[in-house]
Short mmCIF file of C-alpha atoms and ligand atoms in Angstrom, two decimals:
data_model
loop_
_atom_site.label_atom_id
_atom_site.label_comp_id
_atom_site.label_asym_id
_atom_site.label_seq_id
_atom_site.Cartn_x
_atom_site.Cartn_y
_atom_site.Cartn_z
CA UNK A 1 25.16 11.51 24.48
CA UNK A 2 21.71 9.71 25.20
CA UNK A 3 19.68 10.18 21.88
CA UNK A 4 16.34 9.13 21.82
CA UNK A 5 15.04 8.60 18.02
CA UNK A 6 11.16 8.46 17.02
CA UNK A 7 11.01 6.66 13.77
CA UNK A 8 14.35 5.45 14.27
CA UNK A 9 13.49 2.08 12.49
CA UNK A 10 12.71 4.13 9.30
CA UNK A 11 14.40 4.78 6.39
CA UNK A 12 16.17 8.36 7.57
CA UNK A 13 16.12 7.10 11.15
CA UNK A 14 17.64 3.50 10.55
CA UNK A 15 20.78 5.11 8.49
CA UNK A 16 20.94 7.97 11.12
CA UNK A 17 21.03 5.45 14.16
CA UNK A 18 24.52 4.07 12.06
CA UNK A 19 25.99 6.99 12.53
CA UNK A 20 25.32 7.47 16.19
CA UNK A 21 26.19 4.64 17.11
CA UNK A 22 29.44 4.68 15.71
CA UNK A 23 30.22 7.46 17.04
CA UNK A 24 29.48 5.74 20.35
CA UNK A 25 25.86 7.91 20.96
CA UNK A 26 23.59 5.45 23.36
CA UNK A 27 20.25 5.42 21.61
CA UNK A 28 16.49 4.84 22.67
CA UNK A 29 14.14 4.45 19.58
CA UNK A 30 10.38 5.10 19.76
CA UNK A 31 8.11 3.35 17.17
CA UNK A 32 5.10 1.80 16.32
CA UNK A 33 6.51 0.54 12.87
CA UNK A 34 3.70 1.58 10.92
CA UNK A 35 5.65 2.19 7.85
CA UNK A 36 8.81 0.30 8.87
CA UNK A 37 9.90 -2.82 10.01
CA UNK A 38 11.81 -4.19 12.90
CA UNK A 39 13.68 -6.11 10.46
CA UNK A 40 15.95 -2.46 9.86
CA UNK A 41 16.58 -2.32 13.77
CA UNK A 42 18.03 -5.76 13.57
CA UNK A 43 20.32 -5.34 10.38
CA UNK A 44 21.37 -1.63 12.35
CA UNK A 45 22.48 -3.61 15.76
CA UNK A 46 24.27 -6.19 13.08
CA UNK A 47 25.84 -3.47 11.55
CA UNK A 48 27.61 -1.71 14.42
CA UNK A 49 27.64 -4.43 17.13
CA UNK A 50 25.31 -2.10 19.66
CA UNK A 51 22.72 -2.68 21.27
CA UNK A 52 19.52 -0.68 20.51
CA UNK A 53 16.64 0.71 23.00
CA UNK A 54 13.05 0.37 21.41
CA UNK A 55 9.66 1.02 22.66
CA UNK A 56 7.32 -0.03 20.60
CA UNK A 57 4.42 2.62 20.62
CA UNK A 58 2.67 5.75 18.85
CA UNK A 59 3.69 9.44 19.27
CA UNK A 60 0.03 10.26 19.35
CA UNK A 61 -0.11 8.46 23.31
CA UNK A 62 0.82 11.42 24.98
CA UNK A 63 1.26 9.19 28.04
CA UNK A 64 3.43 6.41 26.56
CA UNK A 65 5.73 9.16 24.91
CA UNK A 66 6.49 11.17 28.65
CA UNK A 67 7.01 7.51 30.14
CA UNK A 68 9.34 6.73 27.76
CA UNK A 69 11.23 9.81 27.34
CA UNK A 70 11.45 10.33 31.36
CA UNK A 71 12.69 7.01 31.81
CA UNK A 72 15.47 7.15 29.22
CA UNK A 73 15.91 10.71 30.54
CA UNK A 74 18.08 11.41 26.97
CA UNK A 75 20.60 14.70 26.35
CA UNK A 76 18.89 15.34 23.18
CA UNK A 77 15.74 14.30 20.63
CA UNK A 78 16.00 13.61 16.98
CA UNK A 79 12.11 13.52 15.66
CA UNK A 80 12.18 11.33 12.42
CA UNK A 81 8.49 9.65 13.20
CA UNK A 82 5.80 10.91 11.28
CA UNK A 83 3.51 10.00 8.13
CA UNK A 84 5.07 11.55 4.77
CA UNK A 85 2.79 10.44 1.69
CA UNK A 86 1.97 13.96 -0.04
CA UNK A 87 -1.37 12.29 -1.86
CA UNK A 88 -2.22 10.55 1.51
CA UNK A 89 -2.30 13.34 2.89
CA UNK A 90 -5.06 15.09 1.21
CA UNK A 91 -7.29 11.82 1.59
CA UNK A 92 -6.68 11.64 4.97
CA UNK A 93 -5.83 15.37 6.55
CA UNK A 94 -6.61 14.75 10.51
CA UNK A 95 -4.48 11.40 10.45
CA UNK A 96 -1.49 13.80 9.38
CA UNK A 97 -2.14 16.34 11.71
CA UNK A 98 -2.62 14.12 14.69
CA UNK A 99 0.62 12.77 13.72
CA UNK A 100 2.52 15.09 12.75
CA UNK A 101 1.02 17.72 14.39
CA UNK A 102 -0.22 16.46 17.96
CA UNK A 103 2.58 13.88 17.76
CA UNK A 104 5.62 16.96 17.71
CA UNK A 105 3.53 18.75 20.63
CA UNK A 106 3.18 15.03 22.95
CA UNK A 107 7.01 14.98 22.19
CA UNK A 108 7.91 18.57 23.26
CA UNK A 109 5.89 18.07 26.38
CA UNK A 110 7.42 14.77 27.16
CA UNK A 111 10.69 16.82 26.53
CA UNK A 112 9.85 19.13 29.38
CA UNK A 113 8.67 16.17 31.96
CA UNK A 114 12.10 15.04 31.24
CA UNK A 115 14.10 18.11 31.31
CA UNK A 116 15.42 17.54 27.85
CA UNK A 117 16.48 20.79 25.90
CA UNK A 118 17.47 19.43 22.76
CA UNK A 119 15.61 18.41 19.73
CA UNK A 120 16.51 18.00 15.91
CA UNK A 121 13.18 17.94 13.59
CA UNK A 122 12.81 16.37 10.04
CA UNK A 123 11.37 19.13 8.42
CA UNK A 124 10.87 19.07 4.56
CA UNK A 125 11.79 21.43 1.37
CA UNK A 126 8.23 21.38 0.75
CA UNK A 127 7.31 23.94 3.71
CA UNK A 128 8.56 26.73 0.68
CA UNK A 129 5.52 25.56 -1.60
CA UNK A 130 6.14 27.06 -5.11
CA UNK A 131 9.82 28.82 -5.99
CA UNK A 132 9.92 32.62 -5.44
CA UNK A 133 13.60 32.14 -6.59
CA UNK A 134 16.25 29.11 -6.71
CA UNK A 135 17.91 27.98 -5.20
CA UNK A 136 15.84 28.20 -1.91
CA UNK A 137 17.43 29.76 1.13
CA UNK A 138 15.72 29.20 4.66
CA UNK A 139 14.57 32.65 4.39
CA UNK A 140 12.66 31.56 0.90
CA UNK A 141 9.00 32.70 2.23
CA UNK A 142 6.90 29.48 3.93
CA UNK A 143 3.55 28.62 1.65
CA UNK A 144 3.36 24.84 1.68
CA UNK A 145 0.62 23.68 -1.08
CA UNK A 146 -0.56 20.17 0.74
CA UNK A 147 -1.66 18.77 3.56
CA UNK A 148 1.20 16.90 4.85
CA UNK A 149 3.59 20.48 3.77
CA UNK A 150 1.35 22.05 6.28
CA UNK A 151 2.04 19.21 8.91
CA UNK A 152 5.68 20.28 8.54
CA UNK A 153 5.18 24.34 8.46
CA UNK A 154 3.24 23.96 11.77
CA UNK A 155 5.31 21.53 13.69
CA UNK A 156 8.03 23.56 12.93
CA UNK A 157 6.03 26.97 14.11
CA UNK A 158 5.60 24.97 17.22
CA UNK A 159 9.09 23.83 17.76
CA UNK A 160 10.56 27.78 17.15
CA UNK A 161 7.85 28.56 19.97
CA UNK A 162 8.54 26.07 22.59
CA UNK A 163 12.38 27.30 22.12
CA UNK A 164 11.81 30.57 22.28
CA UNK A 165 9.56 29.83 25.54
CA UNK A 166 12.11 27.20 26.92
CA UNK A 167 15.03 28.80 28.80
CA UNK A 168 18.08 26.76 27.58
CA UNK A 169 16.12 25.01 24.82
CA UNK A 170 18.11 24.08 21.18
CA UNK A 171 16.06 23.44 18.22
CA UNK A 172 17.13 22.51 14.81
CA UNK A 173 14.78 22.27 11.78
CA UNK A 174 16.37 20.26 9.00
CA UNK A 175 14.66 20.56 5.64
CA UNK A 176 15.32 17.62 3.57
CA UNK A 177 15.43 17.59 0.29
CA UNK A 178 15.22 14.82 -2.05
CA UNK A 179 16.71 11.71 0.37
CA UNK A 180 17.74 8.74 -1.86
CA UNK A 181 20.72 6.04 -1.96
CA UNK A 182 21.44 3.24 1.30
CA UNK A 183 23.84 2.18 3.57
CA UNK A 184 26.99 1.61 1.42
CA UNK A 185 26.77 -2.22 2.94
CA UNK A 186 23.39 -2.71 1.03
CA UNK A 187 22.05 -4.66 4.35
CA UNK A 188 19.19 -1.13 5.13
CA UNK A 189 17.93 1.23 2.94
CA UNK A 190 13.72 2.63 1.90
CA UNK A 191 11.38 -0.36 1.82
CA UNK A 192 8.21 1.38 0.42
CA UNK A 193 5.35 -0.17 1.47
CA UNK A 194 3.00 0.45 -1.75
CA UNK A 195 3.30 1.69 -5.29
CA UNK A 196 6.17 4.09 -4.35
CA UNK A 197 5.62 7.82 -4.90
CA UNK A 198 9.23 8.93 -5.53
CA UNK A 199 11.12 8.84 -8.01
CA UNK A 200 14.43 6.65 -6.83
CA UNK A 201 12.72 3.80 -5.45
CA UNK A 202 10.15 3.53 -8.42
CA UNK A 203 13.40 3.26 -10.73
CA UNK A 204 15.06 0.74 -8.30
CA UNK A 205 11.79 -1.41 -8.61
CA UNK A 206 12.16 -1.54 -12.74
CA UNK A 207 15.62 -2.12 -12.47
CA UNK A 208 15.01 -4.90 -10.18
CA UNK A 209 11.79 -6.11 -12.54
CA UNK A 210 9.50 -5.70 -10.04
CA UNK A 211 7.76 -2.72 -11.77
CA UNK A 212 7.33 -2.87 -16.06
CA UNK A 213 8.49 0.89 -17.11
CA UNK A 214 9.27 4.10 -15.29
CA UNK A 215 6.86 6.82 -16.23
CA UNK A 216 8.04 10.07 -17.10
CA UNK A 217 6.28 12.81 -15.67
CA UNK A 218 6.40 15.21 -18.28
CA UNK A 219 9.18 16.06 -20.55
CA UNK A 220 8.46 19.34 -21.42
CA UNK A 221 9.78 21.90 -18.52
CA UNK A 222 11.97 24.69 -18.59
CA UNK A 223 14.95 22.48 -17.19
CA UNK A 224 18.11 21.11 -19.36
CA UNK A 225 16.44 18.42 -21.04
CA UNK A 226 12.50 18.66 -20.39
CA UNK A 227 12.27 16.45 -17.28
CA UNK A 228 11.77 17.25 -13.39
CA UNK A 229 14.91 18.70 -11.42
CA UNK A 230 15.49 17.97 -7.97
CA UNK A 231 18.01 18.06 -5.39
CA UNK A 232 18.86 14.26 -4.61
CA UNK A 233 20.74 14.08 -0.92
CA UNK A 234 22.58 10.94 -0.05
CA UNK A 235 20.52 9.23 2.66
CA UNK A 236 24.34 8.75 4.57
CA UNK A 237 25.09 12.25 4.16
CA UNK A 238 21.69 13.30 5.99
CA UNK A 239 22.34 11.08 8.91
CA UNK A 240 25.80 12.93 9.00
CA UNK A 241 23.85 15.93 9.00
CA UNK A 242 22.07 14.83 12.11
CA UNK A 243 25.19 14.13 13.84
CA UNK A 244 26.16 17.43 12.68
CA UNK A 245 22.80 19.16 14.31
CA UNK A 246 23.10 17.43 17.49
CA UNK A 247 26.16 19.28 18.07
CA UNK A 248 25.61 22.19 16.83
CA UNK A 249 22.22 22.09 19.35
CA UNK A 250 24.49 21.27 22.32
CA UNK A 251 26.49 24.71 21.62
CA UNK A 252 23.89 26.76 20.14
CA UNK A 253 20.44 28.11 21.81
CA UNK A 254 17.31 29.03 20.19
CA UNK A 255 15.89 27.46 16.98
CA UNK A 256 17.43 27.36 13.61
CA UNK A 257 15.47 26.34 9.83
CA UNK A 258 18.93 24.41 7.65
CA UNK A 259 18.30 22.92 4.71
CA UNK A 260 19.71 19.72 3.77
CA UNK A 261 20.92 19.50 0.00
CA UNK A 262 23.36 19.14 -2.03
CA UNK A 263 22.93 22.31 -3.81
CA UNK A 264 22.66 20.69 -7.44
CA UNK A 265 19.52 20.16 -9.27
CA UNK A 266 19.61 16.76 -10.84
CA UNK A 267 16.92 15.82 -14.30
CA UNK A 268 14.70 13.07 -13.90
CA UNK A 269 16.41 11.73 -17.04
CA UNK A 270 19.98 12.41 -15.56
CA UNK A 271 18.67 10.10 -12.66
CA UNK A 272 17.60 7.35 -15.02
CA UNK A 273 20.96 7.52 -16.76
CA UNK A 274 23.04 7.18 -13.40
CA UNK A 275 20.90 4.15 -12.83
CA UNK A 276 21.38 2.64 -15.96
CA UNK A 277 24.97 2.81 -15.30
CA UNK A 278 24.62 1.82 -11.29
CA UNK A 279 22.76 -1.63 -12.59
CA UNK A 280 24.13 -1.94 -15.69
CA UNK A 281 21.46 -2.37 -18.17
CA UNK A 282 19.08 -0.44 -20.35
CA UNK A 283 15.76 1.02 -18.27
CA UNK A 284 12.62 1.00 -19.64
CA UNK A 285 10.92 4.46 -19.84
CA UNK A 286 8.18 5.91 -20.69
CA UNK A 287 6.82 9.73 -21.28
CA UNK A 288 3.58 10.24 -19.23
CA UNK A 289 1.80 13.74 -18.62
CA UNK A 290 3.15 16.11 -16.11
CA UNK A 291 2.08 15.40 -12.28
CA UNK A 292 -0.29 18.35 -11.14
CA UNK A 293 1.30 19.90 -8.52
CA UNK A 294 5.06 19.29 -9.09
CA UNK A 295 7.36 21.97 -9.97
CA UNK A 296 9.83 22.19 -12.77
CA UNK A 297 12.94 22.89 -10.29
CA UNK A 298 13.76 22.32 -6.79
CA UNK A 299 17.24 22.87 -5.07
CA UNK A 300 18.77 23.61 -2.10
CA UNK A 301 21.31 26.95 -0.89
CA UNK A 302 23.67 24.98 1.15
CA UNK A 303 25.58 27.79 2.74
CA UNK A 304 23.90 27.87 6.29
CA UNK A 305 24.18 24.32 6.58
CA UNK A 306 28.06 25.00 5.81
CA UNK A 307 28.17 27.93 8.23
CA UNK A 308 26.55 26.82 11.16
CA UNK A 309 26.98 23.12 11.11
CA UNK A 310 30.23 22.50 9.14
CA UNK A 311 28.42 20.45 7.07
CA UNK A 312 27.99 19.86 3.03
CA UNK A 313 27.06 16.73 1.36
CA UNK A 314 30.04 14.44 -0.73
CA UNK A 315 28.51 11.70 -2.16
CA UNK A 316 27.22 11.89 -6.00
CA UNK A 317 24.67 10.76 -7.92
CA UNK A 318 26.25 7.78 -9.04
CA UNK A 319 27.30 6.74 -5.29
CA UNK A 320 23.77 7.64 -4.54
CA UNK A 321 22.53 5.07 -7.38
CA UNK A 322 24.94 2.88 -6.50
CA UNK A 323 23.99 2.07 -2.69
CA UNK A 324 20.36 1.94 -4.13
CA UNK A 325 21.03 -0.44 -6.40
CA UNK A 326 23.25 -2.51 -4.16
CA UNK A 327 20.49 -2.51 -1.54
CA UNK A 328 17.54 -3.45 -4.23
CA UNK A 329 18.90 -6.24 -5.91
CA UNK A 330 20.20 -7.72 -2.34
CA UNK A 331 16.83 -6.97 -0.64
CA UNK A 332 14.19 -7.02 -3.90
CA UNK A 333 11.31 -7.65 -1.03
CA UNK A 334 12.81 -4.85 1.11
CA UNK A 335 12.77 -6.14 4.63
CA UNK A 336 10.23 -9.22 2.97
CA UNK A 337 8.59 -8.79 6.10
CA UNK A 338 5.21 -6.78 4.81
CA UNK A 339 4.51 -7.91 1.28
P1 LIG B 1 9.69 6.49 7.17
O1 LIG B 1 8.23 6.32 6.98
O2 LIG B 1 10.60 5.46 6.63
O3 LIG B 1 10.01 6.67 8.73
C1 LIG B 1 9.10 7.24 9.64
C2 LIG B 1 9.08 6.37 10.87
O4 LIG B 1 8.10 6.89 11.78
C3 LIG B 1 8.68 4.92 10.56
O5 LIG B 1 9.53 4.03 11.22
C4 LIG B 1 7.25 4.83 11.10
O6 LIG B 1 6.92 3.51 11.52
C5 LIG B 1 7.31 5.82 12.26
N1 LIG B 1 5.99 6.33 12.61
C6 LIG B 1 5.03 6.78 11.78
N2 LIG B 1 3.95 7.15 12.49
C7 LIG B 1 4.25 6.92 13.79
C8 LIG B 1 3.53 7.10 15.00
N3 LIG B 1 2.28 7.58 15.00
N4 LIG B 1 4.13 6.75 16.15
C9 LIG B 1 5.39 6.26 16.18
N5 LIG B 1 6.10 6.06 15.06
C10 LIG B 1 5.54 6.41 13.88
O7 LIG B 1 10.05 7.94 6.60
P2 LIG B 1 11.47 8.60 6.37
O8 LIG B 1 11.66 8.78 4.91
O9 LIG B 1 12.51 7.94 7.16
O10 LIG B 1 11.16 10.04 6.96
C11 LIG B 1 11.50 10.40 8.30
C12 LIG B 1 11.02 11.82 8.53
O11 LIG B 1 11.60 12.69 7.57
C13 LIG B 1 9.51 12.00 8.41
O12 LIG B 1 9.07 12.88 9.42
C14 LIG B 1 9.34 12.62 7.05
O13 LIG B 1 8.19 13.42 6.98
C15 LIG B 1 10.60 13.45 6.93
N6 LIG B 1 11.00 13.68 5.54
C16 LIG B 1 11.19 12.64 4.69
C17 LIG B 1 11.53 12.88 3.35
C18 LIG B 1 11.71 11.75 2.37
O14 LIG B 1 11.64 11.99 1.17
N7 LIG B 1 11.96 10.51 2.80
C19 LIG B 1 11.67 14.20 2.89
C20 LIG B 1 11.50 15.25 3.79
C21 LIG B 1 11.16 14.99 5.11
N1 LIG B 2 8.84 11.49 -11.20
C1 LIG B 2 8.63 10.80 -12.38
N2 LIG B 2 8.09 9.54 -12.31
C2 LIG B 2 7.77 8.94 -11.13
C3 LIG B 2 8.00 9.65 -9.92
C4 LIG B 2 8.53 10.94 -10.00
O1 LIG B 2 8.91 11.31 -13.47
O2 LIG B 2 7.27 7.81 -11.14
C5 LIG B 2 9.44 12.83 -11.26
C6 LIG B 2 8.61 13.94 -10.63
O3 LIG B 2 7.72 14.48 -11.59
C7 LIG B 2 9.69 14.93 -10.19
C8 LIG B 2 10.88 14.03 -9.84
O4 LIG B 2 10.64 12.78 -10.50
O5 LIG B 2 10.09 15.75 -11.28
C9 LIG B 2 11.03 13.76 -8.34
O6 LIG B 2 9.78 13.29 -7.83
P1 LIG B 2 9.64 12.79 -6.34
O7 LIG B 2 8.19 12.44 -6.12
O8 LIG B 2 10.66 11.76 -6.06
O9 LIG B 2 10.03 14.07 -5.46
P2 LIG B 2 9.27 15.48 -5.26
O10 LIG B 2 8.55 15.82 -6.53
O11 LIG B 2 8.33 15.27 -4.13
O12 LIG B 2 10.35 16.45 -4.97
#
């Protein structure tokens, strides 16, 4: 199949493009690298011995985006670019929107100029806003509480239109939820650009010294032992995912929501733990006050992706930790390219 990738030099789209190429996909990416580096399109082609398209430009150029996808004329879309910083996102709404937003729509109408029916979206737990009930199933009601949630709710609205107004047309939203870990070779994995927001790469940082103590965001939750639960998804898993959802698109019409976890909720300090044992030494921690906005517990129903895409995710914490770690202390500059 012809697959062309936005963001495909990201973090989700560089592990993703593995997997397609492997399994012999020809691939087009679409960039402008503004939170990624070339460097992860290079270590991809080393990786599988492929070559990769790239066209360097923004989803926000209407006019580059038709070009592009019309001359690559692909079988199907997989929609990783986009901006993804929850705080950012307040600060600076319209920048999200045009991206996210405008960006999705440019794509969908290069899609028609092109004739291309297909599309798999990164979409985001955080569409569901606060838990009515846990684990959350795609039917969980939609009430995202920030700006860049609302990026995601709308650009998925959009999509389910377009497919329901597109004879032929295959949409699937993936909601991700908590994607950590690398590329089992350590040689790609998430290069933050700043101070990084999440939790996994803030611990790989400390355990690589680049960052004094992990901060705690409150230890006092209704969860096992205090601390934050999420549902941490294998980066490698995901892509498989995608592979998953491009087939499942290519059988299936219409437009279909699947979350993408593992099902388990995993504690903040169960996450330190499995990366104490990943890099073998003590971290240091410390307990800060609670984050506004976050929730005590986030996790994923699984079945649908199981059901419709014959897809659950395999790899643990601890192999999760493991590629991390394996890709930090290899790469402690990330792709050394943007410091
Ligand atoms: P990332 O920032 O590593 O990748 C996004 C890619 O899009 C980058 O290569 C970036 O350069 C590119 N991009 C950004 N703006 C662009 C523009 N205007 N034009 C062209 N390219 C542009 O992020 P990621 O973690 O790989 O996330 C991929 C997608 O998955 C995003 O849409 C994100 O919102 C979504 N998602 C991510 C997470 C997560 O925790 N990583 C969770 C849920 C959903
Ligand atoms: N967290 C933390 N310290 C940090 C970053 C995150 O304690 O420096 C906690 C956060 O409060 C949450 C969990 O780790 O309970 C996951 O946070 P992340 O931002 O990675 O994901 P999200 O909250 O967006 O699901």
């Amino acid at each position: 199949m012809k697959v062309f990738v936005t963001g495909g030099a990201g973090y989700i789209g560089s592990h993703t493009l593995v997997q397609l190429l492997a399994a012999g996909h020809e691939v087009c990416v679409f960039d402008n690298f503004a939170n990624s580096s070339p460097v992860a399109l290079d270590r991809v082609r080393q990786l599988t011995n492929r070559g990769i398209g790239l066209v360097e430009a923004d989803i926000r150029d209407a006019d580059a985006l038709r070009d592009a996808v019309t001359t690559f004329a692909p079988d199907a879309v997989m929609h990783f670019a986009g901006l993804k910083a929850v705080g950012e996102s307040s600060s600076l709404p319209l920048l999200y929107y045009q991206t996210n937003v405008s960006g999705t729509m440019n794509l969908l109408a290069a899609m028609d100029a092109a004739g291309c029916k297909r599309i798999v979206f990164s979409s985001s737990a955080t569409v569901y806003g606060e838990a009515h009930y846990l684990p959350f199933d795609e039917d969980h009601p939609i009430a995202p509480t920030n700006p860049y949630g609302r990026t995601k709710a709308m650009a998925e609205g959009i999509i389910g239109d377009w497919a329901k107004a597109t004879a032929g047309a295959s949409a699937v939203l993936l909601r991700y939820f908590n994607p950590v870990g690398a590329h089992e070779s350590g040689r790609i994995g998430e290069d933050p650009r700043d101070i990084p927001n999440n939790l996994m790469p803030f611990v790989a940082q400390v355990a690589v010294g680049r960052r004094d103590r992990l901060s705690i965001f409150g230890d006092d939750y209704d969860t096992r032992d205090g601390t934050g639960e999420r549902d941490y998804i294998n980066v490698v898993d995901l892509a498989a995912a995608h592979l998953a959802a491009i087939e499942y698109a290519s059988r299936a019409a219409g437009c279909e929501a699947i979350n993408v976890g593992t099902g388990r909720g995993i504690t903040v300090k169960e996450l330190v733990a499995a990366y104490e044992r990943a890099c073998g030494r003590t971290l240091p921690v410390e307990i800060a006050s609670r984050r506004p906005g976050d929730v005590a517990s986030s996790y994923a129903a699984t079945v649908k992706a199981r059901d419709l895409l014959g897809w659950n995710a395999v790899l643990d914490i601890d192999a999760m930790c493991a590629s991390s770690w394996l890709w930090q202390s290899t790469n402690p500059d990330g792709y050394g390219d943007r410091q």
